Amino acid sequence: MNTANAVEQVDVVIIGAGPSGSVAASLLKQQGVDALVLERAQFPRFSIGESLLPCCMTVLAQAGMTEAVAEAGFQFKNGAAFRRNGRYTTFDFSDKFTPGPGTTFQVPRGQFDKLLADTASTQGVEIRYGQTVTAVDLSAEPRLTVADENGQVYSVQAKYLLDASGFGRVLPRLLQLECPSSLPARSAIFTHIEDNISDPEFDRNKILISVHPRNKDIWYWLIPFSNGTCSLGVVAEPHLLARLEGSLEQQLRTIVNEEPGLEALLKDARVIRDCATLKGYSANVSTLASDKFALLGNAGEFLDPVFSSGVTIAMHSASLACDCLVRQLKGEAVDWQQDYAEPLMLGVNTFRTYVEAWYDGRFQEVIFFEDANPKIKQMICSILAGYAWDSNNPFVSESRRRLDLVVNLCRDAVEEAL
């Protein structure tokens, strides 16, 4: 590392060593491009978002990380389960419309993120921990001002920047790129528990999404891990949580016990991590990329945790951005809006359709419809499995129109039955 007034020269700087940063560095390394990764935290560090989608496995394979993940002992995941007012339904991710992996894992993110970063390091990637990016200058080649863990300041100049800083959103903050999300502000309260679940019918191979019995705008996640623990959280608009009293743990316990299925399932659960809250997490930006930088994953846009799309979008954005960047470094012309932003937003906007419809209740009608058409369910299952960029799937290419059609079919069927 250069010090004093010297400026360190590198090809690519990646801000953040989370999933998108580690994967991007690995993908670039395979193409002969050395990237310097600057990570503010020390790993392992806690992060929320533990339920992966099968689509992630394709990118992990591209990055040469599949074997490390498969051998880590993470909880196997083959689908998603939904419960509302006693109605329980499941989606088997192997029974889907889009080709590709149909299984994945549920992962404590501290362990998972460190595994990906360590794997990238063994591939030859340089990762510096305890590094805080304090300024950026794009007037010429991108230049970063960085403070190391001892407070020593240095400068790095690169041919290109990738921001994989997640909720830290380094470049959006420093470049004033942040803009309001199209989604209403919501809050989450979450923790990890020793679940002590004794119900023999509980399926640890699936994330469980439960809906509050009296308010469809409130939902819960329960993500089992392989060691008998779970990630547990509740999501709602802030005013719906404002009535809860006591500590965060007391608030979480109170609202969890309002859902009878969860109350019974977690009657013997014990909290093993301080409860935390995340408020107003949905985010958007005015620009996703230029010829000098690209925003990956949550650094660009984050929708909502309901369908566990965060890590999938992060990894897919890393793959797309690296393809464009390698071409640019070879001297080819790259239109970052056309070649990166628009293809990425195809999937993001697909997820957005179903997130919005989940909260307004329409997608819940589809999820809990008792006589689902098998072919339609396969197409929807593909999206729940993360394949939101498959334009061959009508529920991707025409997401809003197709969803409206299915909602109407469900309503007509219910009215006919009545």
PDB file of N, CA and C in Angstrom, residues 145-214:
ATOM      1  N   THR A 145     -10.109   8.367  -1.988  1.00  0.00           N
ATOM      2  CA  THR A 145      -9.378   8.643  -0.756  1.00  0.00           C
ATOM      3  C   THR A 145      -9.841   7.625   0.266  1.00  0.00           C
ATOM      4  N   VAL A 146      -8.884   6.941   0.889  1.00  0.00           N
ATOM      5  CA  VAL A 146      -9.194   5.811   1.765  1.00  0.00           C
ATOM      6  C   VAL A 146      -8.485   5.984   3.099  1.00  0.00           C
ATOM      7  N   ALA A 147      -9.181   5.681   4.191  1.00  0.00           N
ATOM      8  CA  ALA A 147      -8.584   5.643   5.521  1.00  0.00           C
ATOM      9  C   ALA A 147      -8.497   4.197   5.974  1.00  0.00           C
ATOM     10  N   ASP A 148      -7.293   3.757   6.379  1.00  0.00           N
ATOM     11  CA  ASP A 148      -7.163   2.370   6.821  1.00  0.00           C
ATOM     12  C   ASP A 148      -7.580   2.247   8.283  1.00  0.00           C
ATOM     13  N   GLU A 149      -7.453   1.051   8.841  1.00  0.00           N
ATOM     14  CA  GLU A 149      -7.948   0.797  10.193  1.00  0.00           C
ATOM     15  C   GLU A 149      -7.202   1.585  11.256  1.00  0.00           C
ATOM     16  N   ASN A 150      -6.028   2.094  10.916  1.00  0.00           N
ATOM     17  CA  ASN A 150      -5.260   2.898  11.855  1.00  0.00           C
ATOM     18  C   ASN A 150      -5.470   4.397  11.639  1.00  0.00           C
ATOM     19  N   GLY A 151      -6.357   4.738  10.701  1.00  0.00           N
ATOM     20  CA  GLY A 151      -6.614   6.136  10.415  1.00  0.00           C
ATOM     21  C   GLY A 151      -5.670   6.746   9.406  1.00  0.00           C
ATOM     22  N   GLN A 152      -4.750   5.963   8.873  1.00  0.00           N
ATOM     23  CA  GLN A 152      -3.812   6.465   7.864  1.00  0.00           C
ATOM     24  C   GLN A 152      -4.549   6.629   6.528  1.00  0.00           C
ATOM     25  N   VAL A 153      -4.362   7.771   5.886  1.00  0.00           N
ATOM     26  CA  VAL A 153      -5.083   8.092   4.662  1.00  0.00           C
ATOM     27  C   VAL A 153      -4.186   7.886   3.455  1.00  0.00           C
ATOM     28  N   TYR A 154      -4.736   7.292   2.409  1.00  0.00           N
ATOM     29  CA  TYR A 154      -3.991   7.105   1.170  1.00  0.00           C
ATOM     30  C   TYR A 154      -4.942   7.234  -0.011  1.00  0.00           C
ATOM     31  N   SER A 155      -4.382   7.328  -1.204  1.00  0.00           N
ATOM     32  CA  SER A 155      -5.174   7.492  -2.426  1.00  0.00           C
ATOM     33  C   SER A 155      -4.950   6.319  -3.361  1.00  0.00           C
ATOM     34  N   VAL A 156      -6.016   5.923  -4.028  1.00  0.00           N
ATOM     35  CA  VAL A 156      -5.952   4.854  -5.027  1.00  0.00           C
ATOM     36  C   VAL A 156      -6.609   5.355  -6.305  1.00  0.00           C
ATOM     37  N   GLN A 157      -5.910   5.193  -7.408  1.00  0.00           N
ATOM     38  CA  GLN A 157      -6.474   5.562  -8.705  1.00  0.00           C
ATOM     39  C   GLN A 157      -6.693   4.302  -9.518  1.00  0.00           C
ATOM     40  N   ALA A 158      -7.836   4.211 -10.162  1.00  0.00           N
ATOM     41  CA  ALA A 158      -8.194   3.003 -10.906  1.00  0.00           C
ATOM     42  C   ALA A 158      -8.754   3.370 -12.263  1.00  0.00           C
ATOM     43  N   LYS A 159      -8.784   2.394 -13.125  1.00  0.00           N
ATOM     44  CA  LYS A 159      -9.426   2.589 -14.412  1.00  0.00           C
ATOM     45  C   LYS A 159     -10.956   2.479 -14.292  1.00  0.00           C
ATOM     46  N   TYR A 160     -11.398   1.828 -13.221  1.00  0.00           N
ATOM     47  CA  TYR A 160     -12.836   1.649 -13.057  1.00  0.00           C
ATOM     48  C   TYR A 160     -13.132   1.326 -11.603  1.00  0.00           C
ATOM     49  N   LEU A 161     -14.345   1.698 -11.155  1.00  0.00           N
ATOM     50  CA  LEU A 161     -14.813   1.431  -9.802  1.00  0.00           C
ATOM     51  C   LEU A 161     -16.072   0.572  -9.837  1.00  0.00           C
ATOM     52  N   LEU A 162     -16.122  -0.415  -8.964  1.00  0.00           N
ATOM     53  CA  LEU A 162     -17.346  -1.185  -8.733  1.00  0.00           C
ATOM     54  C   LEU A 162     -17.739  -0.982  -7.276  1.00  0.00           C
ATOM     55  N   ASP A 163     -18.940  -0.496  -7.047  1.00  0.00           N
ATOM     56  CA  ASP A 163     -19.419  -0.287  -5.687  1.00  0.00           C
ATOM     57  C   ASP A 163     -20.261  -1.473  -5.270  1.00  0.00           C
ATOM     58  N   ALA A 164     -19.700  -2.288  -4.394  1.00  0.00           N
ATOM     59  CA  ALA A 164     -20.392  -3.458  -3.852  1.00  0.00           C
ATOM     60  C   ALA A 164     -20.587  -3.284  -2.351  1.00  0.00           C
ATOM     61  N   SER A 165     -20.814  -2.044  -1.927  1.00  0.00           N
ATOM     62  CA  SER A 165     -20.847  -1.729  -0.499  1.00  0.00           C
ATOM     63  C   SER A 165     -22.196  -2.005   0.158  1.00  0.00           C
ATOM     64  N   GLY A 166     -23.162  -2.536  -0.578  1.00  0.00           N
ATOM     65  CA  GLY A 166     -24.444  -2.893   0.010  1.00  0.00           C
ATOM     66  C   GLY A 166     -25.153  -1.700   0.610  1.00  0.00           C
ATOM     67  N   PHE A 167     -25.708  -1.895   1.824  1.00  0.00           N
ATOM     68  CA  PHE A 167     -26.451  -0.817   2.471  1.00  0.00           C
ATOM     69  C   PHE A 167     -25.550   0.367   2.840  1.00  0.00           C
ATOM     70  N   GLY A 168     -24.219   0.173   2.788  1.00  0.00           N
ATOM     71  CA  GLY A 168     -23.312   1.294   2.993  1.00  0.00           C
ATOM     72  C   GLY A 168     -23.408   2.330   1.889  1.00  0.00           C
ATOM     73  N   ARG A 169     -23.736   1.875   0.667  1.00  0.00           N
ATOM     74  CA  ARG A 169     -24.033   2.748  -0.476  1.00  0.00           C
ATOM     75  C   ARG A 169     -23.012   3.885  -0.603  1.00  0.00           C
ATOM     76  N   VAL A 170     -21.741   3.494  -0.704  1.00  0.00           N
ATOM     77  CA  VAL A 170     -20.650   4.465  -0.660  1.00  0.00           C
ATOM     78  C   VAL A 170     -20.723   5.467  -1.802  1.00  0.00           C
ATOM     79  N   LEU A 171     -20.714   4.992  -3.045  1.00  0.00           N
ATOM     80  CA  LEU A 171     -20.736   5.931  -4.164  1.00  0.00           C
ATOM     81  C   LEU A 171     -22.046   6.706  -4.274  1.00  0.00           C
ATOM     82  N   PRO A 172     -23.204   6.098  -4.065  1.00  0.00           N
ATOM     83  CA  PRO A 172     -24.424   6.913  -4.086  1.00  0.00           C
ATOM     84  C   PRO A 172     -24.376   8.082  -3.099  1.00  0.00           C
ATOM     85  N   ARG A 173     -23.784   7.858  -1.933  1.00  0.00           N
ATOM     86  CA  ARG A 173     -23.680   8.948  -0.951  1.00  0.00           C
ATOM     87  C   ARG A 173     -22.668  10.001  -1.393  1.00  0.00           C
ATOM     88  N   LEU A 174     -21.488   9.546  -1.806  1.00  0.00           N
ATOM     89  CA  LEU A 174     -20.425  10.488  -2.141  1.00  0.00           C
ATOM     90  C   LEU A 174     -20.697  11.237  -3.437  1.00  0.00           C
ATOM     91  N   LEU A 175     -21.441  10.619  -4.350  1.00  0.00           N
ATOM     92  CA  LEU A 175     -21.725  11.247  -5.650  1.00  0.00           C
ATOM     93  C   LEU A 175     -23.136  11.815  -5.739  1.00  0.00           C
ATOM     94  N   GLN A 176     -23.856  11.810  -4.617  1.00  0.00           N
ATOM     95  CA  GLN A 176     -25.229  12.337  -4.569  1.00  0.00           C
ATOM     96  C   GLN A 176     -26.126  11.687  -5.621  1.00  0.00           C
ATOM     97  N   LEU A 177     -26.092  10.360  -5.655  1.00  0.00           N
ATOM     98  CA  LEU A 177     -26.893   9.614  -6.624  1.00  0.00           C
ATOM     99  C   LEU A 177     -28.190   9.086  -6.025  1.00  0.00           C
ATOM    100  N   GLU A 178     -28.341   9.192  -4.720  1.00  0.00           N
ATOM    101  CA  GLU A 178     -29.509   8.589  -4.081  1.00  0.00           C
ATOM    102  C   GLU A 178     -30.783   9.337  -4.444  1.00  0.00           C
ATOM    103  N   CYS A 179     -31.846   8.573  -4.640  1.00  0.00           N
ATOM    104  CA  CYS A 179     -33.155   9.161  -4.889  1.00  0.00           C
ATOM    105  C   CYS A 179     -34.210   8.261  -4.246  1.00  0.00           C
ATOM    106  N   PRO A 180     -35.411   8.759  -4.023  1.00  0.00           N
ATOM    107  CA  PRO A 180     -36.421   7.994  -3.286  1.00  0.00           C
ATOM    108  C   PRO A 180     -36.801   6.700  -3.992  1.00  0.00           C
ATOM    109  N   SER A 181     -37.067   5.694  -3.198  1.00  0.00           N
ATOM    110  CA  SER A 181     -37.564   4.436  -3.724  1.00  0.00           C
ATOM    111  C   SER A 181     -39.030   4.573  -4.105  1.00  0.00           C
ATOM    112  N   SER A 182     -39.461   3.763  -5.056  1.00  0.00           N
ATOM    113  CA  SER A 182     -40.877   3.752  -5.437  1.00  0.00           C
ATOM    114  C   SER A 182     -41.731   2.996  -4.434  1.00  0.00           C
ATOM    115  N   LEU A 183     -41.067   2.296  -3.502  1.00  0.00           N
ATOM    116  CA  LEU A 183     -41.790   1.488  -2.521  1.00  0.00           C
ATOM    117  C   LEU A 183     -41.955   2.252  -1.217  1.00  0.00           C
ATOM    118  N   PRO A 184     -43.062   2.064  -0.523  1.00  0.00           N
ATOM    119  CA  PRO A 184     -43.250   2.719   0.780  1.00  0.00           C
ATOM    120  C   PRO A 184     -42.169   2.296   1.768  1.00  0.00           C
ATOM    121  N   ALA A 185     -41.850   3.188   2.701  1.00  0.00           N
ATOM    122  CA  ALA A 185     -40.869   2.859   3.728  1.00  0.00           C
ATOM    123  C   ALA A 185     -41.408   1.749   4.622  1.00  0.00           C
ATOM    124  N   ARG A 186     -40.575   0.739   4.858  1.00  0.00           N
ATOM    125  CA  ARG A 186     -40.949  -0.344   5.764  1.00  0.00           C
ATOM    126  C   ARG A 186     -39.813  -0.583   6.747  1.00  0.00           C
ATOM    127  N   SER A 187     -40.134  -1.257   7.824  1.00  0.00           N
ATOM    128  CA  SER A 187     -39.154  -1.552   8.860  1.00  0.00           C
ATOM    129  C   SER A 187     -39.145  -3.047   9.136  1.00  0.00           C
ATOM    130  N   ALA A 188     -38.010  -3.519   9.616  1.00  0.00           N
ATOM    131  CA  ALA A 188     -37.879  -4.922   9.992  1.00  0.00           C
ATOM    132  C   ALA A 188     -37.291  -5.007  11.396  1.00  0.00           C
ATOM    133  N   ILE A 189     -37.764  -5.950  12.174  1.00  0.00           N
ATOM    134  CA  ILE A 189     -37.154  -6.320  13.449  1.00  0.00           C
ATOM    135  C   ILE A 189     -36.734  -7.774  13.305  1.00  0.00           C
ATOM    136  N   PHE A 190     -35.502  -8.100  13.680  1.00  0.00           N
ATOM    137  CA  PHE A 190     -35.009  -9.441  13.399  1.00  0.00           C
ATOM    138  C   PHE A 190     -33.980  -9.879  14.432  1.00  0.00           C
ATOM    139  N   THR A 191     -33.741 -11.180  14.449  1.00  0.00           N
ATOM    140  CA  THR A 191     -32.760 -11.760  15.354  1.00  0.00           C
ATOM    141  C   THR A 191     -32.420 -13.166  14.874  1.00  0.00           C
ATOM    142  N   HIS A 192     -31.539 -13.837  15.589  1.00  0.00           N
ATOM    143  CA  HIS A 192     -31.304 -15.267  15.418  1.00  0.00           C
ATOM    144  C   HIS A 192     -31.767 -15.973  16.685  1.00  0.00           C
ATOM    145  N   ILE A 193     -32.342 -17.146  16.500  1.00  0.00           N
ATOM    146  CA  ILE A 193     -32.866 -17.902  17.634  1.00  0.00           C
ATOM    147  C   ILE A 193     -32.348 -19.339  17.615  1.00  0.00           C
ATOM    148  N   GLU A 194     -32.256 -19.923  18.792  1.00  0.00           N
ATOM    149  CA  GLU A 194     -32.158 -21.383  18.900  1.00  0.00           C
ATOM    150  C   GLU A 194     -33.601 -21.848  18.871  1.00  0.00           C
ATOM    151  N   ASP A 195     -34.012 -22.485  17.786  1.00  0.00           N
ATOM    152  CA  ASP A 195     -35.458 -22.613  17.558  1.00  0.00           C
ATOM    153  C   ASP A 195     -36.124 -23.709  18.370  1.00  0.00           C
ATOM    154  N   ASN A 196     -35.411 -24.791  18.665  1.00  0.00           N
ATOM    155  CA  ASN A 196     -35.993 -25.890  19.450  1.00  0.00           C
ATOM    156  C   ASN A 196     -37.351 -26.329  18.903  1.00  0.00           C
ATOM    157  N   ILE A 197     -37.465 -26.362  17.578  1.00  0.00           N
ATOM    158  CA  ILE A 197     -38.727 -26.755  16.942  1.00  0.00           C
ATOM    159  C   ILE A 197     -38.886 -28.269  17.026  1.00  0.00           C
ATOM    160  N   SER A 198     -40.014 -28.698  17.586  1.00  0.00           N
ATOM    161  CA  SER A 198     -40.268 -30.135  17.755  1.00  0.00           C
ATOM    162  C   SER A 198     -41.301 -30.670  16.770  1.00  0.00           C
ATOM    163  N   ASP A 199     -41.970 -29.801  16.048  1.00  0.00           N
ATOM    164  CA  ASP A 199     -42.994 -30.217  15.098  1.00  0.00           C
ATOM    165  C   ASP A 199     -42.364 -31.051  13.982  1.00  0.00           C
ATOM    166  N   PRO A 200     -42.706 -32.331  13.866  1.00  0.00           N
ATOM    167  CA  PRO A 200     -42.080 -33.199  12.854  1.00  0.00           C
ATOM    168  C   PRO A 200     -42.432 -32.801  11.423  1.00  0.00           C
ATOM    169  N   GLU A 201     -43.493 -32.011  11.249  1.00  0.00           N
ATOM    170  CA  GLU A 201     -43.889 -31.612   9.900  1.00  0.00           C
ATOM    171  C   GLU A 201     -43.190 -30.337   9.432  1.00  0.00           C
ATOM    172  N   PHE A 202     -42.419 -29.697  10.315  1.00  0.00           N
ATOM    173  CA  PHE A 202     -41.722 -28.476   9.910  1.00  0.00           C
ATOM    174  C   PHE A 202     -40.609 -28.826   8.928  1.00  0.00           C
ATOM    175  N   ASP A 203     -40.573 -28.141   7.791  1.00  0.00           N
ATOM    176  CA  ASP A 203     -39.623 -28.419   6.714  1.00  0.00           C
ATOM    177  C   ASP A 203     -38.453 -27.442   6.800  1.00  0.00           C
ATOM    178  N   ARG A 204     -37.323 -27.922   7.293  1.00  0.00           N
ATOM    179  CA  ARG A 204     -36.141 -27.065   7.444  1.00  0.00           C
ATOM    180  C   ARG A 204     -35.481 -26.748   6.105  1.00  0.00           C
ATOM    181  N   ASN A 205     -35.921 -27.424   5.045  1.00  0.00           N
ATOM    182  CA  ASN A 205     -35.332 -27.202   3.724  1.00  0.00           C
ATOM    183  C   ASN A 205     -35.971 -26.039   2.976  1.00  0.00           C
ATOM    184  N   LYS A 206     -36.864 -25.330   3.638  1.00  0.00           N
ATOM    185  CA  LYS A 206     -37.553 -24.208   2.988  1.00  0.00           C
ATOM    186  C   LYS A 206     -37.602 -23.005   3.919  1.00  0.00           C
ATOM    187  N   ILE A 207     -37.516 -21.828   3.344  1.00  0.00           N
ATOM    188  CA  ILE A 207     -37.842 -20.627   4.093  1.00  0.00           C
ATOM    189  C   ILE A 207     -39.344 -20.616   4.320  1.00  0.00           C
ATOM    190  N   LEU A 208     -39.764 -20.173   5.491  1.00  0.00           N
ATOM    191  CA  LEU A 208     -41.189 -20.060   5.792  1.00  0.00           C
ATOM    192  C   LEU A 208     -41.565 -18.578   5.859  1.00  0.00           C
ATOM    193  N   ILE A 209     -42.497 -18.181   5.004  1.00  0.00           N
ATOM    194  CA  ILE A 209     -43.046 -16.830   5.007  1.00  0.00           C
ATOM    195  C   ILE A 209     -44.464 -16.910   5.570  1.00  0.00           C
ATOM    196  N   SER A 210     -44.693 -16.241   6.681  1.00  0.00           N
ATOM    197  CA  SER A 210     -46.009 -16.254   7.320  1.00  0.00           C
ATOM    198  C   SER A 210     -46.612 -14.857   7.259  1.00  0.00           C
ATOM    199  N   VAL A 211     -47.926 -14.799   7.111  1.00  0.00           N
ATOM    200  CA  VAL A 211     -48.647 -13.527   7.033  1.00  0.00           C
ATOM    201  C   VAL A 211     -49.437 -13.332   8.318  1.00  0.00           C
ATOM    202  N   HIS A 212     -49.405 -12.122   8.823  1.00  0.00           N
ATOM    203  CA  HIS A 212     -50.159 -11.794  10.026  1.00  0.00           C
ATOM    204  C   HIS A 212     -51.645 -12.096   9.793  1.00  0.00           C
ATOM    205  N   PRO A 213     -52.326 -12.709  10.759  1.00  0.00           N
ATOM    206  CA  PRO A 213     -53.711 -13.149  10.530  1.00  0.00           C
ATOM    207  C   PRO A 213     -54.717 -12.023  10.314  1.00  0.00           C
ATOM    208  N   ARG A 214     -54.384 -10.815  10.788  1.00  0.00           N
ATOM    209  CA  ARG A 214     -55.355  -9.726  10.665  1.00  0.00           C
ATOM    210  C   ARG A 214     -54.881  -8.589   9.770  1.00  0.00           C
TER     211      ARG A 214
END
